[in-house]
CSV table of C-alpha atoms in Angstrom, one decimal:
chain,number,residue,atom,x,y,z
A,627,UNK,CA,-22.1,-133.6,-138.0
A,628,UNK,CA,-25.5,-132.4,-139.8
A,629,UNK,CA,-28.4,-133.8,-138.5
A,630,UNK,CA,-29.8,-137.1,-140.4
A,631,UNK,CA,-32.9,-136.3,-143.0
A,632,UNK,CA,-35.4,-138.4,-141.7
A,633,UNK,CA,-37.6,-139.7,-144.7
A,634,UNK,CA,-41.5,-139.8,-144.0
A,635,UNK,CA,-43.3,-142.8,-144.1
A,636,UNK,CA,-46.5,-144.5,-145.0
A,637,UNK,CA,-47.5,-147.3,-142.4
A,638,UNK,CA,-50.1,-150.3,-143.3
A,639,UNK,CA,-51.5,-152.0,-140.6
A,640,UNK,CA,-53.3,-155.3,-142.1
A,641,UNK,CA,-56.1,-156.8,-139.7
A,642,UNK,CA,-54.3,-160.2,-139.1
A,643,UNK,CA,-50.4,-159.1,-139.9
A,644,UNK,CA,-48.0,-157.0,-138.4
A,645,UNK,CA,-48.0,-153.6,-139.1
A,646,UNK,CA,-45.9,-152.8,-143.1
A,647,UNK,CA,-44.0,-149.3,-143.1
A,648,UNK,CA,-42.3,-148.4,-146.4
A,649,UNK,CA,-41.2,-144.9,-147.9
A,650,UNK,CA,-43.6,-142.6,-148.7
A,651,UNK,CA,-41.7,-141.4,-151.8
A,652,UNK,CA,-42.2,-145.3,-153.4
A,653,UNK,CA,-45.7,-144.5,-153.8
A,654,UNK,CA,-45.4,-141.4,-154.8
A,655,UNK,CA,-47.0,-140.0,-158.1
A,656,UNK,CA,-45.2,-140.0,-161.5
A,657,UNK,CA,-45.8,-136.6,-162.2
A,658,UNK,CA,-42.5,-135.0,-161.6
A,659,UNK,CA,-42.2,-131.4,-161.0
A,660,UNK,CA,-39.9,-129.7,-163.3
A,661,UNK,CA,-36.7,-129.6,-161.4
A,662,UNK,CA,-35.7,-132.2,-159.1
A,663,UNK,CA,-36.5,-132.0,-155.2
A,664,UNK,CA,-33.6,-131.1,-152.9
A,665,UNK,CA,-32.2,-133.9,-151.5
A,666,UNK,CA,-29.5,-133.7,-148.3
A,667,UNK,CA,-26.4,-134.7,-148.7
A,668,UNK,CA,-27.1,-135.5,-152.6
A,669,UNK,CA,-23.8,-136.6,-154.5
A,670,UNK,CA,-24.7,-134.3,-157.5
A,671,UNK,CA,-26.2,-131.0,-157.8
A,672,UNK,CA,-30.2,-131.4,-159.1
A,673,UNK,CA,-30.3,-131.2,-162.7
A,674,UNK,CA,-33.6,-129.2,-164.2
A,675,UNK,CA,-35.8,-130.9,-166.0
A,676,UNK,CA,-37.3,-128.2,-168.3
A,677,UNK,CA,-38.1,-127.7,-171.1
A,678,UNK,CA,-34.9,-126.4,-173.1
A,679,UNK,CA,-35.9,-124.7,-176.9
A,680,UNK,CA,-32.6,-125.2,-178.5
A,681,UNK,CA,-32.7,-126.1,-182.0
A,682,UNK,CA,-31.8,-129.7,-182.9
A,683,UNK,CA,-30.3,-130.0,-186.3
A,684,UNK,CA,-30.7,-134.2,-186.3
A,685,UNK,CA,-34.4,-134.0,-185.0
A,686,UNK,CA,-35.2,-131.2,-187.5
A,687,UNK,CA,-33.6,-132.7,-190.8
A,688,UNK,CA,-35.6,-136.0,-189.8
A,689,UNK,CA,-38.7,-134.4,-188.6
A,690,UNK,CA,-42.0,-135.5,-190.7
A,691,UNK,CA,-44.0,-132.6,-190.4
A,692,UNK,CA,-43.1,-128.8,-190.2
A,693,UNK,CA,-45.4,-127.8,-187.2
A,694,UNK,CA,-42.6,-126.3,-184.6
A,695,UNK,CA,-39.6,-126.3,-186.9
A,696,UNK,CA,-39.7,-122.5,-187.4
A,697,UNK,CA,-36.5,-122.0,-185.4
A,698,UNK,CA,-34.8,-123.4,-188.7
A,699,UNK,CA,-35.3,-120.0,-190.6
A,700,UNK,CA,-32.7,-118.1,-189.6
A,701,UNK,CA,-29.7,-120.5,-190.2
A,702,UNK,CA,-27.8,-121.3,-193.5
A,703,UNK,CA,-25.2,-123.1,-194.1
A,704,UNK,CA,-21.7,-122.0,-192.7
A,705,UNK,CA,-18.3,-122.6,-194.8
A,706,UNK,CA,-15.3,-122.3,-192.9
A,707,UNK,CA,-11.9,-120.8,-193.8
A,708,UNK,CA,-9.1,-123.2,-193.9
A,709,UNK,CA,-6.7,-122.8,-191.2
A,710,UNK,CA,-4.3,-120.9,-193.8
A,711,UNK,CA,-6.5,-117.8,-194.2
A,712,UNK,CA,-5.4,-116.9,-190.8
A,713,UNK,CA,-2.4,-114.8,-189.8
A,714,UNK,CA,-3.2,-115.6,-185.9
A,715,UNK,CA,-0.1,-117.4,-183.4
A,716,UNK,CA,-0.6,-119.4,-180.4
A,717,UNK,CA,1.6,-121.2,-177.8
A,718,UNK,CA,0.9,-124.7,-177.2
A,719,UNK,CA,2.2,-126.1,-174.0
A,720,UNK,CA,1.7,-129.3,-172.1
A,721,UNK,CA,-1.7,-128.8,-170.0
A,722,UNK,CA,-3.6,-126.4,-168.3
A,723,UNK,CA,-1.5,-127.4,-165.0
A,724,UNK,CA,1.7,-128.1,-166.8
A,725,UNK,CA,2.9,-125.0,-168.2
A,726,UNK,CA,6.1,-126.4,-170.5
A,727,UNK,CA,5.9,-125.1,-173.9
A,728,UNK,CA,5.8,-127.2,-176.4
A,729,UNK,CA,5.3,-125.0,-179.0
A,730,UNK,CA,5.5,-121.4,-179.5
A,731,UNK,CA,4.3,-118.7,-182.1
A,732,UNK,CA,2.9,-121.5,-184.5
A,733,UNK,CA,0.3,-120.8,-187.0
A,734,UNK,CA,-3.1,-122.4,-187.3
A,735,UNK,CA,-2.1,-124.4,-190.0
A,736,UNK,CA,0.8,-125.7,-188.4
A,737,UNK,CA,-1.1,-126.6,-185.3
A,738,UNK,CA,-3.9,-128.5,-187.4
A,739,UNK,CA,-1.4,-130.5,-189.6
A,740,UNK,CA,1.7,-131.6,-186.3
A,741,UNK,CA,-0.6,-131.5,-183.4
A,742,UNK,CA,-4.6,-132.1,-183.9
A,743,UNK,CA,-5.7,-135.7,-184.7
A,744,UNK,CA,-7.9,-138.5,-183.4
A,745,UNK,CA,-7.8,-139.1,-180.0
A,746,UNK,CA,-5.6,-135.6,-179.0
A,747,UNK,CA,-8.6,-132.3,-178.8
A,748,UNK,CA,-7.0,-129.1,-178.5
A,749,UNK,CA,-8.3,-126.5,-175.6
A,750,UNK,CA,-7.7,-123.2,-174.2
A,751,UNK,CA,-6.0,-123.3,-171.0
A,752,UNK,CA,-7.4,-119.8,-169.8
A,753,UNK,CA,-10.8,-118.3,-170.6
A,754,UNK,CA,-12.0,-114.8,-171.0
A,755,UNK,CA,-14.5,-113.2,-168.4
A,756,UNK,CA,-17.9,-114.5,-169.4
A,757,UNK,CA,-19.2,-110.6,-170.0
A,758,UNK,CA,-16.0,-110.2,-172.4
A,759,UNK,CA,-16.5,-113.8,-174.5
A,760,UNK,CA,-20.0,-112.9,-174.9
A,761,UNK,CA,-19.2,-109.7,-176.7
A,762,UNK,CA,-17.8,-110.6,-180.3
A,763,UNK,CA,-17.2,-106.7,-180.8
A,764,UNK,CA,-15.6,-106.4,-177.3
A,765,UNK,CA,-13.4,-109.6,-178.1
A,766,UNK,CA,-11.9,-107.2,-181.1
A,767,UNK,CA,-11.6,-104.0,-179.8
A,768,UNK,CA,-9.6,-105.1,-176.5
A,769,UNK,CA,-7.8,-107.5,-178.7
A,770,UNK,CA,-8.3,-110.1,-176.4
A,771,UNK,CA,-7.0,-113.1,-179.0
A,772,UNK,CA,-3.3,-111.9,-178.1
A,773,UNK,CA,-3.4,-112.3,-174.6
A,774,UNK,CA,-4.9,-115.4,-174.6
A,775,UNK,CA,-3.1,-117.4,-177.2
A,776,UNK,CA,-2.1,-120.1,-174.5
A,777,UNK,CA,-3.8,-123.6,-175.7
A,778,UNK,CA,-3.1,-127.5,-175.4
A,779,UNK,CA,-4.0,-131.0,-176.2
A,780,UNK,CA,-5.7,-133.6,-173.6
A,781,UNK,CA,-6.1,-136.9,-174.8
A,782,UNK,CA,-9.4,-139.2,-175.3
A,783,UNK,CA,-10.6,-141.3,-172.5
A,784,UNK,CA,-9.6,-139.3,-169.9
A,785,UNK,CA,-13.1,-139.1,-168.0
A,786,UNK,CA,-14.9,-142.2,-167.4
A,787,UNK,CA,-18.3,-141.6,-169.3
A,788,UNK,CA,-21.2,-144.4,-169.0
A,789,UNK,CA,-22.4,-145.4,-172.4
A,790,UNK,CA,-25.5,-147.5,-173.1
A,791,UNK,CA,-26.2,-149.3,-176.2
A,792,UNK,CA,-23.1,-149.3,-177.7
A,793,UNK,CA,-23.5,-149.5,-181.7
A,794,UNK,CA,-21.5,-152.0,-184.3
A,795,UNK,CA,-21.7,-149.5,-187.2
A,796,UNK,CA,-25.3,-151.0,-188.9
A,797,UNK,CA,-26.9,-147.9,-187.8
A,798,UNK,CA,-27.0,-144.6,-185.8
A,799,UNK,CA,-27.5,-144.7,-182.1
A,800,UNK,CA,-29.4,-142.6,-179.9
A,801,UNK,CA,-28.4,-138.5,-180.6
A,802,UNK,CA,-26.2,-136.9,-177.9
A,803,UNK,CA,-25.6,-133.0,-177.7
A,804,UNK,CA,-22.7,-131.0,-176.9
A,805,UNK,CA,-23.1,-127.4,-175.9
A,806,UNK,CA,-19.6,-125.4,-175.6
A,807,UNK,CA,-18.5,-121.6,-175.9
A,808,UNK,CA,-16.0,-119.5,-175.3
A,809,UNK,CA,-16.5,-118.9,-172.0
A,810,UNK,CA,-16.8,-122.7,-171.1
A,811,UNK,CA,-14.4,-123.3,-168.0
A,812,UNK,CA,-11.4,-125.2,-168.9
A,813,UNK,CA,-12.6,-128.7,-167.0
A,814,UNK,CA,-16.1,-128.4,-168.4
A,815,UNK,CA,-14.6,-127.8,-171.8
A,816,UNK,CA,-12.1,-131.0,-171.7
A,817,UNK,CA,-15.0,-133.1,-170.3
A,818,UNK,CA,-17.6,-131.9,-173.2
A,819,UNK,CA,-14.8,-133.0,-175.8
A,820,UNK,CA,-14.1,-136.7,-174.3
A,821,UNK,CA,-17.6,-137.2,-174.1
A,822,UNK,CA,-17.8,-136.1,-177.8
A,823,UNK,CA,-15.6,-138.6,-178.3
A,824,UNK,CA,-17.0,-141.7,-176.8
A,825,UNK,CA,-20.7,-141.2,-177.7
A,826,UNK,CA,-19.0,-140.8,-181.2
A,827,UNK,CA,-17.4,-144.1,-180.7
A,828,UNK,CA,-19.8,-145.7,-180.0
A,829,UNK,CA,-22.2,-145.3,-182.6
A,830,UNK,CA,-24.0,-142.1,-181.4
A,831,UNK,CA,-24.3,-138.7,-183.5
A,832,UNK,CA,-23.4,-135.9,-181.8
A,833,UNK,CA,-24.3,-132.6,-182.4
A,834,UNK,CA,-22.6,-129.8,-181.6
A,835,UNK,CA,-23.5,-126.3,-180.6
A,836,UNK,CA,-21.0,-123.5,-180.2
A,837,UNK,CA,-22.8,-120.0,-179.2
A,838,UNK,CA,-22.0,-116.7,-179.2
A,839,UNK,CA,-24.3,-114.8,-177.0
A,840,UNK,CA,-24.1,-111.9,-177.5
A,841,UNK,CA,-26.0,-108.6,-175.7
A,842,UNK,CA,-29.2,-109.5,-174.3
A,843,UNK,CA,-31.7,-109.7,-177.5
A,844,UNK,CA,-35.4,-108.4,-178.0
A,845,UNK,CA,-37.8,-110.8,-179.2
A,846,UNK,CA,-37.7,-108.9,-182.7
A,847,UNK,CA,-34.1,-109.1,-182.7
A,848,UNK,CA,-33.8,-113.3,-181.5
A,849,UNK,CA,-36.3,-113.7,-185.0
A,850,UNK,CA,-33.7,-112.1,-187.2
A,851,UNK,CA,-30.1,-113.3,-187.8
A,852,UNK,CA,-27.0,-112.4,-186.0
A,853,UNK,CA,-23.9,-110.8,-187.3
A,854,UNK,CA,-22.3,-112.7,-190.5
A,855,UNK,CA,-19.0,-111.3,-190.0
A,856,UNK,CA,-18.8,-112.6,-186.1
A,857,UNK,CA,-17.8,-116.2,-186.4
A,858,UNK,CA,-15.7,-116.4,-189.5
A,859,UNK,CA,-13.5,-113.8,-187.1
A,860,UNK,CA,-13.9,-115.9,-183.7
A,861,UNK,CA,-12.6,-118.9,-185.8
A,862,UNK,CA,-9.7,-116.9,-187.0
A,863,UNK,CA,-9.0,-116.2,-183.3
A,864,UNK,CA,-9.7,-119.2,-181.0
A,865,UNK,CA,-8.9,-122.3,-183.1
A,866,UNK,CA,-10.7,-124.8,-180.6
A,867,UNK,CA,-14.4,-123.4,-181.3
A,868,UNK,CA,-13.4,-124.6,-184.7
A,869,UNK,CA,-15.6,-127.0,-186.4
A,870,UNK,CA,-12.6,-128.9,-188.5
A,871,UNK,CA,-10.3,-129.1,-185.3
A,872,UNK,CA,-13.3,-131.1,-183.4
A,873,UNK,CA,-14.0,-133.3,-186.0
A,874,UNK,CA,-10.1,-134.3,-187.2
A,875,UNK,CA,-9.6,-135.2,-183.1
A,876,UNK,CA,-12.9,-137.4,-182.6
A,877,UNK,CA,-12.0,-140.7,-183.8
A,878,UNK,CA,-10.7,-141.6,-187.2
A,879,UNK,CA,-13.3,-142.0,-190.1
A,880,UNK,CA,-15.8,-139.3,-188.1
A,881,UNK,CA,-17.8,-137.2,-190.8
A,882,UNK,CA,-20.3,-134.7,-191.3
A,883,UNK,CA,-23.9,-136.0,-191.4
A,884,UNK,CA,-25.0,-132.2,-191.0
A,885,UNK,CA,-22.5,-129.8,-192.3
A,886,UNK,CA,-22.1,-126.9,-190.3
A,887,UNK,CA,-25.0,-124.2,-190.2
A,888,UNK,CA,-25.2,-120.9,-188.7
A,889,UNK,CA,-27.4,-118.0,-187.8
A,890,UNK,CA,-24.8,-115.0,-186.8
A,891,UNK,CA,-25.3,-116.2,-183.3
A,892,UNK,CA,-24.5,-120.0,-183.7
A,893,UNK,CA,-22.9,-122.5,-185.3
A,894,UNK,CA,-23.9,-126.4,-185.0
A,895,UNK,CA,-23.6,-129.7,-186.6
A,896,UNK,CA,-23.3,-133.3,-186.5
A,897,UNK,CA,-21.3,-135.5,-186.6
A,898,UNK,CA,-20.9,-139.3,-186.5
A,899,UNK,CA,-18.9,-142.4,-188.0
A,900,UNK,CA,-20.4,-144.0,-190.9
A,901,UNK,CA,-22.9,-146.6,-191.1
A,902,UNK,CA,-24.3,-149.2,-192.9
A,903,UNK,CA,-27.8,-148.6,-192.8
A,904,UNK,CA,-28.8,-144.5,-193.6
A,905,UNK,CA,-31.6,-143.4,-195.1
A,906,UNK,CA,-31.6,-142.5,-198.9
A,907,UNK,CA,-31.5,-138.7,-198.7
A,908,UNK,CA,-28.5,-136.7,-197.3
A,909,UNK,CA,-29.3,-135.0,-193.9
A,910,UNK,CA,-27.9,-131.6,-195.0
A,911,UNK,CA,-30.2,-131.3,-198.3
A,912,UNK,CA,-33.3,-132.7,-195.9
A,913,UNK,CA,-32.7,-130.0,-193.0
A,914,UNK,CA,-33.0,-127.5,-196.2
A,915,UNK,CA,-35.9,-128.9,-197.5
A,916,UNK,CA,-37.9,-129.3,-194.3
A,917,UNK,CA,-36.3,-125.0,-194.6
A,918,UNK,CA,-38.1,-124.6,-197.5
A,919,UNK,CA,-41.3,-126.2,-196.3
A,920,UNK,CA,-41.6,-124.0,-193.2
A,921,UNK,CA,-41.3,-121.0,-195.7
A,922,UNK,CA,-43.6,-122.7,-198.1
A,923,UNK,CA,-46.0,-122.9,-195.2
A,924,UNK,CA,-45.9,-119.9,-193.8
A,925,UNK,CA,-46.9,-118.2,-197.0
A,926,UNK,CA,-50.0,-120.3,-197.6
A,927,UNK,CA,-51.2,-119.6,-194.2
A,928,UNK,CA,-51.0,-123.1,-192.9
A,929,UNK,CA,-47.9,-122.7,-189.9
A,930,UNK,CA,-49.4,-123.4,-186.5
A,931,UNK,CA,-47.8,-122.2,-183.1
A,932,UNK,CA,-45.7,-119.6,-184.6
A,933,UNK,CA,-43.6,-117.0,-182.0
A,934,UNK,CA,-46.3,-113.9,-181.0
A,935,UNK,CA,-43.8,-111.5,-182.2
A,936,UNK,CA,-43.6,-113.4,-185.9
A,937,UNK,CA,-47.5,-113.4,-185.9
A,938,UNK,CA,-47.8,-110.2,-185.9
A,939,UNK,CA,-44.8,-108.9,-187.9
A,940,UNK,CA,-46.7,-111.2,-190.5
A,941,UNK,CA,-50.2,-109.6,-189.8
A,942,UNK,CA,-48.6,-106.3,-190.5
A,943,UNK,CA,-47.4,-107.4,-193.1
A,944,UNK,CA,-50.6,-108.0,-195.2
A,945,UNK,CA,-50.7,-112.2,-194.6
A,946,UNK,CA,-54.6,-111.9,-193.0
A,947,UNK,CA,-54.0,-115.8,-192.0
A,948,UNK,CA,-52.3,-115.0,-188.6
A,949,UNK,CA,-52.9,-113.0,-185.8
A,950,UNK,CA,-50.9,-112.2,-182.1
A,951,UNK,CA,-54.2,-113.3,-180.5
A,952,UNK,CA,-53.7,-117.1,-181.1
A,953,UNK,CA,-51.0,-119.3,-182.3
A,954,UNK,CA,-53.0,-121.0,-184.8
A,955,UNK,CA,-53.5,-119.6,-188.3
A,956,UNK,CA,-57.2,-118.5,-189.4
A,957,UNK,CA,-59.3,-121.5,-190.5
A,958,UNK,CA,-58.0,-123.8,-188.0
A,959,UNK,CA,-58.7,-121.1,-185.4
A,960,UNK,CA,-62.0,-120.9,-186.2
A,961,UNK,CA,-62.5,-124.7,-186.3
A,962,UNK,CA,-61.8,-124.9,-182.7
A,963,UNK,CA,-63.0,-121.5,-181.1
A,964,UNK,CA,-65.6,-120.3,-183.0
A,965,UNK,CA,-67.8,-122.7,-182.1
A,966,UNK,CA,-68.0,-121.4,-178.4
A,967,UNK,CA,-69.9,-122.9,-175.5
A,968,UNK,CA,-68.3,-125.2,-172.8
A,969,UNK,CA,-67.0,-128.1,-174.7
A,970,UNK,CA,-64.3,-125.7,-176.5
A,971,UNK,CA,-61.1,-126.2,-174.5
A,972,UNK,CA,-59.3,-122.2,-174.4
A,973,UNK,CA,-55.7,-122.1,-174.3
A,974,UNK,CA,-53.7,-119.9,-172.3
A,975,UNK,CA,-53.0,-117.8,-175.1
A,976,UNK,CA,-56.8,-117.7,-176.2
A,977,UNK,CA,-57.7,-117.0,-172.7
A,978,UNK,CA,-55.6,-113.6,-172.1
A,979,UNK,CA,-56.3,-112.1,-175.9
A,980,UNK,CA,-60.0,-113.0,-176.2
A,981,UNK,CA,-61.2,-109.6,-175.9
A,982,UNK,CA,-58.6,-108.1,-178.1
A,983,UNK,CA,-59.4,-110.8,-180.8
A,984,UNK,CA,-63.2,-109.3,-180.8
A,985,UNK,CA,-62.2,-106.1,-181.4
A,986,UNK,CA,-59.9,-106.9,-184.1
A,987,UNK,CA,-59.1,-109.8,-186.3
A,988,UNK,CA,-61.6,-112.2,-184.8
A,989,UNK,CA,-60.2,-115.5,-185.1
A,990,UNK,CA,-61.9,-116.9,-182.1
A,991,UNK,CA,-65.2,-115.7,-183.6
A,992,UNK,CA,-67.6,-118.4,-186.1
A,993,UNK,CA,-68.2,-116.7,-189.5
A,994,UNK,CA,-72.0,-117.6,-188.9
A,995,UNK,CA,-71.7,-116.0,-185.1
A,996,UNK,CA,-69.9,-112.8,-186.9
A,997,UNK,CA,-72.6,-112.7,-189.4
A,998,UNK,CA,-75.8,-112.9,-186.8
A,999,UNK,CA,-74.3,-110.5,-185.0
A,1000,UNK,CA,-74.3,-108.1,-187.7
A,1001,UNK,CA,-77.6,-108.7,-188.9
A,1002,UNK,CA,-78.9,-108.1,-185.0
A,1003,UNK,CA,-77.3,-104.9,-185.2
A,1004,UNK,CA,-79.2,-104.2,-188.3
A,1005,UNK,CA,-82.7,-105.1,-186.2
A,1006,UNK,CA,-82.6,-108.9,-188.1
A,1007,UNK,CA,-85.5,-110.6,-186.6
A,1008,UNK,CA,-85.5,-114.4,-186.5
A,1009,UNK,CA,-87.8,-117.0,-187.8
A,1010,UNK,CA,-90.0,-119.0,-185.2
A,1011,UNK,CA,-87.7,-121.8,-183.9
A,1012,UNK,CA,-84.3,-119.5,-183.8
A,1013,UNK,CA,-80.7,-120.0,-184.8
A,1014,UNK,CA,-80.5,-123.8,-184.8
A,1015,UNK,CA,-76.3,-123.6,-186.3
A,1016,UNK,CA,-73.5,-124.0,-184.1
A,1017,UNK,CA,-72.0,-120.6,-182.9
A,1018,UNK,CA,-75.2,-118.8,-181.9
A,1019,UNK,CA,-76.2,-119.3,-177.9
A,1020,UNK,CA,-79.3,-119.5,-176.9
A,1021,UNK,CA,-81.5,-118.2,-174.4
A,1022,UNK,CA,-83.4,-121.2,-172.9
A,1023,UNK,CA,-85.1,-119.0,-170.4
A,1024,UNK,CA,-87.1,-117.2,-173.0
A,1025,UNK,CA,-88.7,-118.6,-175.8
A,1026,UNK,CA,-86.7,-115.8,-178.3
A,1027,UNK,CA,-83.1,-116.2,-179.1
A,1028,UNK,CA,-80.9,-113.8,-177.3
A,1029,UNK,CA,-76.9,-113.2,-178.0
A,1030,UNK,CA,-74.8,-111.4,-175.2
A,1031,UNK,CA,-75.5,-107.6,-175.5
A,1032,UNK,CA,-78.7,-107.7,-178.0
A,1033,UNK,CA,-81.0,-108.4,-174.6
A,1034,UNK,CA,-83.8,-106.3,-177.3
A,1035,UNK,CA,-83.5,-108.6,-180.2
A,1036,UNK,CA,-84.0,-111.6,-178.2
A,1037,UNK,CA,-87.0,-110.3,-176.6
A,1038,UNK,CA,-88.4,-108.6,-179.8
A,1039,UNK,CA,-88.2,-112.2,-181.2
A,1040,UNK,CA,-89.2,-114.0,-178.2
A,1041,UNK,CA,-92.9,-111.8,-178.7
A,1042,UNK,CA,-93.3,-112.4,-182.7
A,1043,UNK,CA,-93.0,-115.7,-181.3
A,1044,UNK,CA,-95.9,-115.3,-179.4
């Protein structure tokens, strides 16, 4: 057997008790690290805690302000075929483990209308390769929907999934997320799907991501959309990526409260059972607007914490508000770092391109600092009594104002002084 971890300890030894020994890790501090510590013998793997940049359709389309909700651009709304528009067969047997057929050479819409409804969620019993599913263009050149075409139907309820604050249909619960793709493994798939099902019915909204990845992407390329042609073909081809089939076998009454959206790369919604209490405004024509908004603010300047690469495909662009050096746009930039000296907090960002911004768009430099420095250069001589405005340092070892590299000017003005 493994040796027993042995857990360190903190003891207390009080004057006129008996000595106290508890854990160490019960006093431990609440900063977590971002994954979890490694823990022998655990009964589950550690699950990361970072930060994951996925967009959320729910938190977007009820977001109050626009700062961060850039990821929205590239998606538009997504309509999908009916079942009919596609020629496509598949086989339907009993389970992944079971392989009696239950039905053979049956078209989409025959499998939608006799076999798909609430409670029974249709799945692919055998994958592709990860590097295959990840390639829409190698998915149809090696034909890969004909030989595997094999797919059947697990009921609801079949994984015991803890659920916390159960709803009774007044209003929406807290938002869970399913993530799913074509290259999902078979067990992970049917799991995703009951769980679907159960946060659905009980009250939650779920949202719903299915991703195509793709080759790996340049930053220019992740800011643009993906191909439009890919997922109206994957959804001819693998019927159980398909946004109707998931919602017709969730339980009965489940609706869109975010119609399907895509970028090329993605598609995601949400869905949930209907509710009493929702606010006035559809969630579909809010994600648009809070769209429209980013756009809006991007063009008057006015869109903080923008991706580097956007920044500066928009400098090049002519818009003189942004720059790669910092993520915020021009007048805020200079509220916070032109002012200089030790009580101005630098970001990392700031930090690493603070040199570059001097020589170039000068964000991180006051207009009154950009102007004495110009006048220096001229041989601008102050008054008695110096700069007195924010932005200009002074020399308080000499009585004449001196600014880093005009060393002459401050001590030409420190003698008129005189």
């Amino acid at each position: 057997m493994p040796p027993t971890a042995r857990i360190s300890s903190v003891e207390f030894r009080p004057l006129l008790l008996p000595p106290i020994r508890i854990p160490f890790r019960a006093i431990r501090t609440l900063c977590r690290p971002q994954c979890a510590s490694r823990v022998l013998h655990a009964a589950h793997p550690p699950q990361c805690l970072g930060q994951h940049r996925a967009l959320h359709l729910y938190k977007t389309a009820k977001a109050k302000t626009v700062l961060g909700q850039h990821k929205v651009l590239t998606f538009s709304q997504y309509s999908i075929l009916p079942p009919s528009a596609s020629e496509h067969t598949v086989n339907l047997v009993k389970s992944d483990t079971d392989a009696t057929v239950v039905a053979e050479n049956i078209s989409l819409q025959k499998l939608y209308e006799d076999h798909v409804k609430p409670g029974h969620m249709l799945y692919i019993t055998q994958q592709p390769k990860k590097v295959t599913a990840e390639r829409y263009d190698k998915l149809k050149d090696e034909k890969v929907p004909d030989e595997f075409k094999t797919y059947a139907i697990v009921r609801d309820h079949k994984h015991q999934v803890p659920i916390k604050n159960k709803q009774n249909g007044d209003q929406y619960g807290g938002l869970k997320c399913i993530m799913i793709n074509l290259s999902s493994p078979t067990p992970y798939y049917k799991l995703s799907l009951d769980r679907a099902y159960q946060f659905v019915e009980a009250g939650s909204p779920v949202e719903v991501r299915t991703r195509l990845k793709g080759a790996k992407l340049t930053k220019t390329e992740r800011l643009q959309p993906g191909d439009p042609e890919a997922w109206p073909w994957m959804h001819k081809h693998f019927p159980h990526l398909r946004p109707d089939f998931i919602l017709k076998a969730m339980p009965e009454g489940t609706v869109y409260i975010v119609n399907p959206v895509s970028d090329g790369r993605i598609v995601q919604w949400v869905m949930s059972l209907p509710v009493k209490k929702k606010g006035p405004i559809d969630l579909t024509t809010r994600l648009l607007r809070v769209q429209e908004s980013v756009k809006k603010s991007i063009t008057q300047g006015q869109q903080g914490q923008l991706p580097r690469t956007m920044r500066q495909q928009l400098a090049e662009s002519g818009l003189t508000d942004y720059s790669p050096n910092t993520g915020m746009p021009k007048t805020q930039a200079r509220e916070k770092f032109g002012r200089g000296g030790e009580h101005v907090t630098w970001g990392s960002e700031e930090k690493k391109k603070r040199v570059n911004d001097e020589a170039g768009s000068k964000f991180l430099v006051s207009p009154y600092t950009e102007t004495l420095n110009r006048k220096l250069g001229e041989g601008f001589k102050f008054k008695k009594g110096g700069p007195a405005r924010w932005g200009a340092p002074v020399n308080t070892k000499r009585r004449g104002t001196q600014l880093p590299g005009s060393s002459e000017a401050g001590s030409e003005a420190g003698e008129n002084r005189d």
